[in-house]
């Protein structure tokens, strides 16, 4: 007999790595969006057109949110507990980078965008050192 308890408390637990999984991870996705934020801030600051400046703010906020998304996917799906042995500051590095992406989203500070790019470079170094290009890209990272 099927009971409410058996439905709500299954006896078998199933784990999944991610939604598909495609296995393609690269911090370059976050970097491209962060570079876009920096360029948009520069274009915003160089313009006197109020409508253009408003559009810049809107698009920059979207791009900064994408930075956070790409960093989160990389952090949660690519990096594993064994990577923490080599990089004990891995979680803190990602946490600070996603917080920095929020600062970029909230402001028009080019310095904040440059700092975000630097943080993504640090993450990129970790990714490369853990075999990221060979493990997650079809033919390594294009040059």
JSON list of C-alpha atoms in Angstrom, two decimals:
[
{"chain": "A", "resi": 1, "resn": "UNK", "atom": "CA", "xyz": [0.00, 0.00, 0.00]},
{"chain": "A", "resi": 2, "resn": "UNK", "atom": "CA", "xyz": [1.31, 3.41, -0.97]},
{"chain": "A", "resi": 3, "resn": "UNK", "atom": "CA", "xyz": [1.33, 5.75, 2.01]},
{"chain": "A", "resi": 4, "resn": "UNK", "atom": "CA", "xyz": [2.05, 9.44, 2.34]},
{"chain": "A", "resi": 5, "resn": "UNK", "atom": "CA", "xyz": [5.12, 8.58, 4.41]},
{"chain": "A", "resi": 6, "resn": "UNK", "atom": "CA", "xyz": [6.57, 6.37, 1.64]},
{"chain": "A", "resi": 7, "resn": "UNK", "atom": "CA", "xyz": [6.11, 9.16, -0.88]},
{"chain": "A", "resi": 8, "resn": "UNK", "atom": "CA", "xyz": [7.68, 11.84, 1.30]},
{"chain": "A", "resi": 9, "resn": "UNK", "atom": "CA", "xyz": [10.51, 9.66, 2.66]},
{"chain": "A", "resi": 10, "resn": "UNK", "atom": "CA", "xyz": [11.90, 7.62, -0.22]},
{"chain": "A", "resi": 11, "resn": "UNK", "atom": "CA", "xyz": [14.20, 4.75, 0.69]},
{"chain": "A", "resi": 12, "resn": "UNK", "atom": "CA", "xyz": [16.56, 5.32, -2.20]},
{"chain": "A", "resi": 13, "resn": "UNK", "atom": "CA", "xyz": [18.73, 8.44, -2.58]},
{"chain": "A", "resi": 14, "resn": "UNK", "atom": "CA", "xyz": [19.91, 9.51, -6.02]},
{"chain": "A", "resi": 15, "resn": "UNK", "atom": "CA", "xyz": [22.64, 12.08, -6.64]},
{"chain": "A", "resi": 16, "resn": "UNK", "atom": "CA", "xyz": [23.35, 13.97, -9.86]},
{"chain": "A", "resi": 17, "resn": "UNK", "atom": "CA", "xyz": [26.43, 16.00, -10.74]},
{"chain": "A", "resi": 18, "resn": "UNK", "atom": "CA", "xyz": [24.51, 18.62, -12.73]},
{"chain": "A", "resi": 19, "resn": "UNK", "atom": "CA", "xyz": [21.58, 19.00, -15.07]},
{"chain": "A", "resi": 20, "resn": "UNK", "atom": "CA", "xyz": [22.96, 17.31, -18.20]},
{"chain": "A", "resi": 21, "resn": "UNK", "atom": "CA", "xyz": [26.08, 17.18, -17.51]},
{"chain": "A", "resi": 22, "resn": "UNK", "atom": "CA", "xyz": [27.92, 18.80, -20.41]},
{"chain": "A", "resi": 23, "resn": "UNK", "atom": "CA", "xyz": [31.24, 19.06, -18.54]},
{"chain": "A", "resi": 24, "resn": "UNK", "atom": "CA", "xyz": [32.33, 22.28, -20.26]},
{"chain": "A", "resi": 25, "resn": "UNK", "atom": "CA", "xyz": [33.61, 24.82, -17.74]},
{"chain": "A", "resi": 26, "resn": "UNK", "atom": "CA", "xyz": [35.83, 27.84, -18.32]},
{"chain": "A", "resi": 27, "resn": "UNK", "atom": "CA", "xyz": [36.27, 31.07, -16.34]},
{"chain": "A", "resi": 28, "resn": "UNK", "atom": "CA", "xyz": [36.66, 32.83, -19.69]},
{"chain": "A", "resi": 29, "resn": "UNK", "atom": "CA", "xyz": [32.86, 33.09, -19.84]},
{"chain": "A", "resi": 30, "resn": "UNK", "atom": "CA", "xyz": [32.87, 35.15, -16.64]},
{"chain": "A", "resi": 31, "resn": "UNK", "atom": "CA", "xyz": [35.84, 37.19, -17.87]},
{"chain": "A", "resi": 32, "resn": "UNK", "atom": "CA", "xyz": [34.14, 38.19, -21.12]},
{"chain": "A", "resi": 33, "resn": "UNK", "atom": "CA", "xyz": [31.09, 39.42, -19.20]},
{"chain": "A", "resi": 34, "resn": "UNK", "atom": "CA", "xyz": [33.32, 41.31, -16.73]},
{"chain": "A", "resi": 35, "resn": "UNK", "atom": "CA", "xyz": [35.24, 42.94, -19.59]},
{"chain": "A", "resi": 36, "resn": "UNK", "atom": "CA", "xyz": [31.90, 43.97, -21.03]},
{"chain": "A", "resi": 37, "resn": "UNK", "atom": "CA", "xyz": [31.02, 45.61, -17.70]},
{"chain": "A", "resi": 38, "resn": "UNK", "atom": "CA", "xyz": [34.25, 47.61, -17.74]},
{"chain": "A", "resi": 39, "resn": "UNK", "atom": "CA", "xyz": [33.76, 48.78, -21.33]},
{"chain": "A", "resi": 40, "resn": "UNK", "atom": "CA", "xyz": [30.14, 49.71, -20.68]},
{"chain": "A", "resi": 41, "resn": "UNK", "atom": "CA", "xyz": [31.17, 51.79, -17.66]},
{"chain": "A", "resi": 42, "resn": "UNK", "atom": "CA", "xyz": [33.73, 53.59, -19.84]},
{"chain": "A", "resi": 43, "resn": "UNK", "atom": "CA", "xyz": [31.13, 54.24, -22.57]},
{"chain": "A", "resi": 44, "resn": "UNK", "atom": "CA", "xyz": [28.63, 55.42, -19.95]},
{"chain": "A", "resi": 45, "resn": "UNK", "atom": "CA", "xyz": [31.13, 57.87, -18.50]},
{"chain": "A", "resi": 46, "resn": "UNK", "atom": "CA", "xyz": [32.05, 59.21, -21.95]},
{"chain": "A", "resi": 47, "resn": "UNK", "atom": "CA", "xyz": [28.47, 59.97, -22.99]},
{"chain": "A", "resi": 48, "resn": "UNK", "atom": "CA", "xyz": [26.16, 62.89, -22.25]},
{"chain": "A", "resi": 49, "resn": "UNK", "atom": "CA", "xyz": [23.11, 61.12, -23.70]},
{"chain": "A", "resi": 50, "resn": "UNK", "atom": "CA", "xyz": [20.78, 60.30, -20.80]},
{"chain": "A", "resi": 51, "resn": "UNK", "atom": "CA", "xyz": [18.98, 57.52, -22.65]},
{"chain": "A", "resi": 52, "resn": "UNK", "atom": "CA", "xyz": [22.25, 55.89, -23.71]},
{"chain": "A", "resi": 53, "resn": "UNK", "atom": "CA", "xyz": [23.57, 56.13, -20.15]},
{"chain": "A", "resi": 54, "resn": "UNK", "atom": "CA", "xyz": [20.40, 54.48, -18.80]},
{"chain": "A", "resi": 55, "resn": "UNK", "atom": "CA", "xyz": [20.78, 51.67, -21.34]},
{"chain": "A", "resi": 56, "resn": "UNK", "atom": "CA", "xyz": [24.41, 51.25, -20.30]},
{"chain": "A", "resi": 57, "resn": "UNK", "atom": "CA", "xyz": [23.39, 50.82, -16.68]},
{"chain": "A", "resi": 58, "resn": "UNK", "atom": "CA", "xyz": [20.75, 48.25, -17.59]},
{"chain": "A", "resi": 59, "resn": "UNK", "atom": "CA", "xyz": [23.06, 46.17, -19.79]},
{"chain": "A", "resi": 60, "resn": "UNK", "atom": "CA", "xyz": [25.96, 46.42, -17.31]},
{"chain": "A", "resi": 61, "resn": "UNK", "atom": "CA", "xyz": [23.72, 45.05, -14.57]},
{"chain": "A", "resi": 62, "resn": "UNK", "atom": "CA", "xyz": [22.73, 42.11, -16.80]},
{"chain": "A", "resi": 63, "resn": "UNK", "atom": "CA", "xyz": [26.38, 41.38, -17.64]},
{"chain": "A", "resi": 64, "resn": "UNK", "atom": "CA", "xyz": [27.42, 41.53, -13.96]},
{"chain": "A", "resi": 65, "resn": "UNK", "atom": "CA", "xyz": [24.67, 39.06, -13.10]},
{"chain": "A", "resi": 66, "resn": "UNK", "atom": "CA", "xyz": [26.02, 36.75, -15.81]},
{"chain": "A", "resi": 67, "resn": "UNK", "atom": "CA", "xyz": [29.49, 37.00, -14.24]},
{"chain": "A", "resi": 68, "resn": "UNK", "atom": "CA", "xyz": [27.98, 35.75, -10.99]},
{"chain": "A", "resi": 69, "resn": "UNK", "atom": "CA", "xyz": [26.17, 32.95, -12.82]},
{"chain": "A", "resi": 70, "resn": "UNK", "atom": "CA", "xyz": [29.28, 31.74, -14.67]},
{"chain": "A", "resi": 71, "resn": "UNK", "atom": "CA", "xyz": [31.40, 31.87, -11.52]},
{"chain": "A", "resi": 72, "resn": "UNK", "atom": "CA", "xyz": [28.78, 29.94, -9.56]},
{"chain": "A", "resi": 73, "resn": "UNK", "atom": "CA", "xyz": [28.55, 27.19, -12.18]},
{"chain": "A", "resi": 74, "resn": "UNK", "atom": "CA", "xyz": [32.33, 26.87, -12.30]},
{"chain": "A", "resi": 75, "resn": "UNK", "atom": "CA", "xyz": [32.60, 26.90, -8.51]},
{"chain": "A", "resi": 76, "resn": "UNK", "atom": "CA", "xyz": [29.83, 24.40, -7.83]},
{"chain": "A", "resi": 77, "resn": "UNK", "atom": "CA", "xyz": [30.13, 22.06, -10.80]},
{"chain": "A", "resi": 78, "resn": "UNK", "atom": "CA", "xyz": [33.82, 21.96, -11.77]},
{"chain": "A", "resi": 79, "resn": "UNK", "atom": "CA", "xyz": [35.81, 22.33, -8.56]},
{"chain": "A", "resi": 80, "resn": "UNK", "atom": "CA", "xyz": [35.86, 19.28, -6.30]},
{"chain": "A", "resi": 81, "resn": "UNK", "atom": "CA", "xyz": [37.01, 18.59, -2.71]},
{"chain": "A", "resi": 82, "resn": "UNK", "atom": "CA", "xyz": [40.42, 17.40, -3.96]},
{"chain": "A", "resi": 83, "resn": "UNK", "atom": "CA", "xyz": [41.03, 20.86, -5.44]},
{"chain": "A", "resi": 84, "resn": "UNK", "atom": "CA", "xyz": [40.71, 22.33, -1.95]},
{"chain": "A", "resi": 85, "resn": "UNK", "atom": "CA", "xyz": [43.85, 20.47, -0.93]},
{"chain": "A", "resi": 86, "resn": "UNK", "atom": "CA", "xyz": [45.87, 22.48, -3.43]},
{"chain": "A", "resi": 87, "resn": "UNK", "atom": "CA", "xyz": [43.82, 25.68, -3.03]},
{"chain": "A", "resi": 88, "resn": "UNK", "atom": "CA", "xyz": [42.50, 25.93, 0.54]},
{"chain": "A", "resi": 89, "resn": "UNK", "atom": "CA", "xyz": [41.36, 29.50, -0.22]},
{"chain": "A", "resi": 90, "resn": "UNK", "atom": "CA", "xyz": [39.27, 28.38, -3.22]},
{"chain": "A", "resi": 91, "resn": "UNK", "atom": "CA", "xyz": [35.89, 28.95, -1.57]},
{"chain": "A", "resi": 92, "resn": "UNK", "atom": "CA", "xyz": [36.92, 32.35, -0.21]},
{"chain": "A", "resi": 93, "resn": "UNK", "atom": "CA", "xyz": [38.30, 33.36, -3.62]},
{"chain": "A", "resi": 94, "resn": "UNK", "atom": "CA", "xyz": [35.02, 32.53, -5.36]},
{"chain": "A", "resi": 95, "resn": "UNK", "atom": "CA", "xyz": [32.92, 34.10, -2.61]},
{"chain": "A", "resi": 96, "resn": "UNK", "atom": "CA", "xyz": [34.89, 37.37, -2.85]},
{"chain": "A", "resi": 97, "resn": "UNK", "atom": "CA", "xyz": [34.69, 37.36, -6.66]},
{"chain": "A", "resi": 98, "resn": "UNK", "atom": "CA", "xyz": [30.91, 36.94, -6.65]},
{"chain": "A", "resi": 99, "resn": "UNK", "atom": "CA", "xyz": [30.64, 39.72, -4.06]},
{"chain": "A", "resi": 100, "resn": "UNK", "atom": "CA", "xyz": [32.82, 41.88, -6.30]},
{"chain": "A", "resi": 101, "resn": "UNK", "atom": "CA", "xyz": [30.52, 41.14, -9.24]},
{"chain": "A", "resi": 102, "resn": "UNK", "atom": "CA", "xyz": [27.66, 42.45, -7.09]},
{"chain": "A", "resi": 103, "resn": "UNK", "atom": "CA", "xyz": [29.63, 45.66, -6.47]},
{"chain": "A", "resi": 104, "resn": "UNK", "atom": "CA", "xyz": [30.11, 46.06, -10.21]},
{"chain": "A", "resi": 105, "resn": "UNK", "atom": "CA", "xyz": [26.39, 45.49, -10.73]},
{"chain": "A", "resi": 106, "resn": "UNK", "atom": "CA", "xyz": [25.53, 48.15, -8.14]},
{"chain": "A", "resi": 107, "resn": "UNK", "atom": "CA", "xyz": [27.96, 50.86, -9.23]},
{"chain": "A", "resi": 108, "resn": "UNK", "atom": "CA", "xyz": [29.63, 52.61, -12.13]},
{"chain": "A", "resi": 109, "resn": "UNK", "atom": "CA", "xyz": [33.10, 52.23, -10.63]},
{"chain": "A", "resi": 110, "resn": "UNK", "atom": "CA", "xyz": [35.65, 51.21, -13.28]},
{"chain": "A", "resi": 111, "resn": "UNK", "atom": "CA", "xyz": [38.07, 50.34, -10.48]},
{"chain": "A", "resi": 112, "resn": "UNK", "atom": "CA", "xyz": [35.61, 47.78, -9.13]},
{"chain": "A", "resi": 113, "resn": "UNK", "atom": "CA", "xyz": [35.33, 46.23, -12.60]},
{"chain": "A", "resi": 114, "resn": "UNK", "atom": "CA", "xyz": [39.12, 46.06, -12.93]},
{"chain": "A", "resi": 115, "resn": "UNK", "atom": "CA", "xyz": [39.36, 44.39, -9.52]},
{"chain": "A", "resi": 116, "resn": "UNK", "atom": "CA", "xyz": [36.76, 41.84, -10.64]},
{"chain": "A", "resi": 117, "resn": "UNK", "atom": "CA", "xyz": [38.86, 41.06, -13.71]},
{"chain": "A", "resi": 118, "resn": "UNK", "atom": "CA", "xyz": [41.88, 40.50, -11.48]},
{"chain": "A", "resi": 119, "resn": "UNK", "atom": "CA", "xyz": [39.88, 38.13, -9.28]},
{"chain": "A", "resi": 120, "resn": "UNK", "atom": "CA", "xyz": [38.71, 36.19, -12.32]},
{"chain": "A", "resi": 121, "resn": "UNK", "atom": "CA", "xyz": [42.34, 35.91, -13.44]},
{"chain": "A", "resi": 122, "resn": "UNK", "atom": "CA", "xyz": [43.16, 34.30, -10.08]},
{"chain": "A", "resi": 123, "resn": "UNK", "atom": "CA", "xyz": [40.32, 31.82, -10.56]},
{"chain": "A", "resi": 124, "resn": "UNK", "atom": "CA", "xyz": [41.53, 31.16, -14.10]},
{"chain": "A", "resi": 125, "resn": "UNK", "atom": "CA", "xyz": [44.98, 30.25, -12.74]},
{"chain": "A", "resi": 126, "resn": "UNK", "atom": "CA", "xyz": [43.37, 27.77, -10.32]},
{"chain": "A", "resi": 127, "resn": "UNK", "atom": "CA", "xyz": [41.28, 26.30, -13.13]},
{"chain": "A", "resi": 128, "resn": "UNK", "atom": "CA", "xyz": [44.31, 25.88, -15.39]},
{"chain": "A", "resi": 129, "resn": "UNK", "atom": "CA", "xyz": [46.42, 24.36, -12.60]},
{"chain": "A", "resi": 130, "resn": "UNK", "atom": "CA", "xyz": [43.73, 21.75, -11.89]},
{"chain": "A", "resi": 131, "resn": "UNK", "atom": "CA", "xyz": [43.67, 20.66, -15.53]},
{"chain": "A", "resi": 132, "resn": "UNK", "atom": "CA", "xyz": [40.64, 22.69, -16.54]},
{"chain": "A", "resi": 133, "resn": "UNK", "atom": "CA", "xyz": [41.53, 23.27, -20.19]},
{"chain": "A", "resi": 134, "resn": "UNK", "atom": "CA", "xyz": [42.24, 19.59, -20.87]},
{"chain": "A", "resi": 135, "resn": "UNK", "atom": "CA", "xyz": [39.45, 18.22, -18.68]},
{"chain": "A", "resi": 136, "resn": "UNK", "atom": "CA", "xyz": [36.62, 20.52, -19.69]},
{"chain": "A", "resi": 137, "resn": "UNK", "atom": "CA", "xyz": [37.25, 21.89, -23.19]},
{"chain": "A", "resi": 138, "resn": "UNK", "atom": "CA", "xyz": [36.85, 19.85, -26.37]},
{"chain": "A", "resi": 139, "resn": "UNK", "atom": "CA", "xyz": [40.25, 20.83, -27.77]},
{"chain": "A", "resi": 140, "resn": "UNK", "atom": "CA", "xyz": [41.68, 22.73, -24.82]},
{"chain": "A", "resi": 141, "resn": "UNK", "atom": "CA", "xyz": [41.16, 26.47, -24.65]},
{"chain": "A", "resi": 142, "resn": "UNK", "atom": "CA", "xyz": [41.50, 28.29, -27.97]},
{"chain": "A", "resi": 143, "resn": "UNK", "atom": "CA", "xyz": [44.41, 30.70, -28.06]}
]
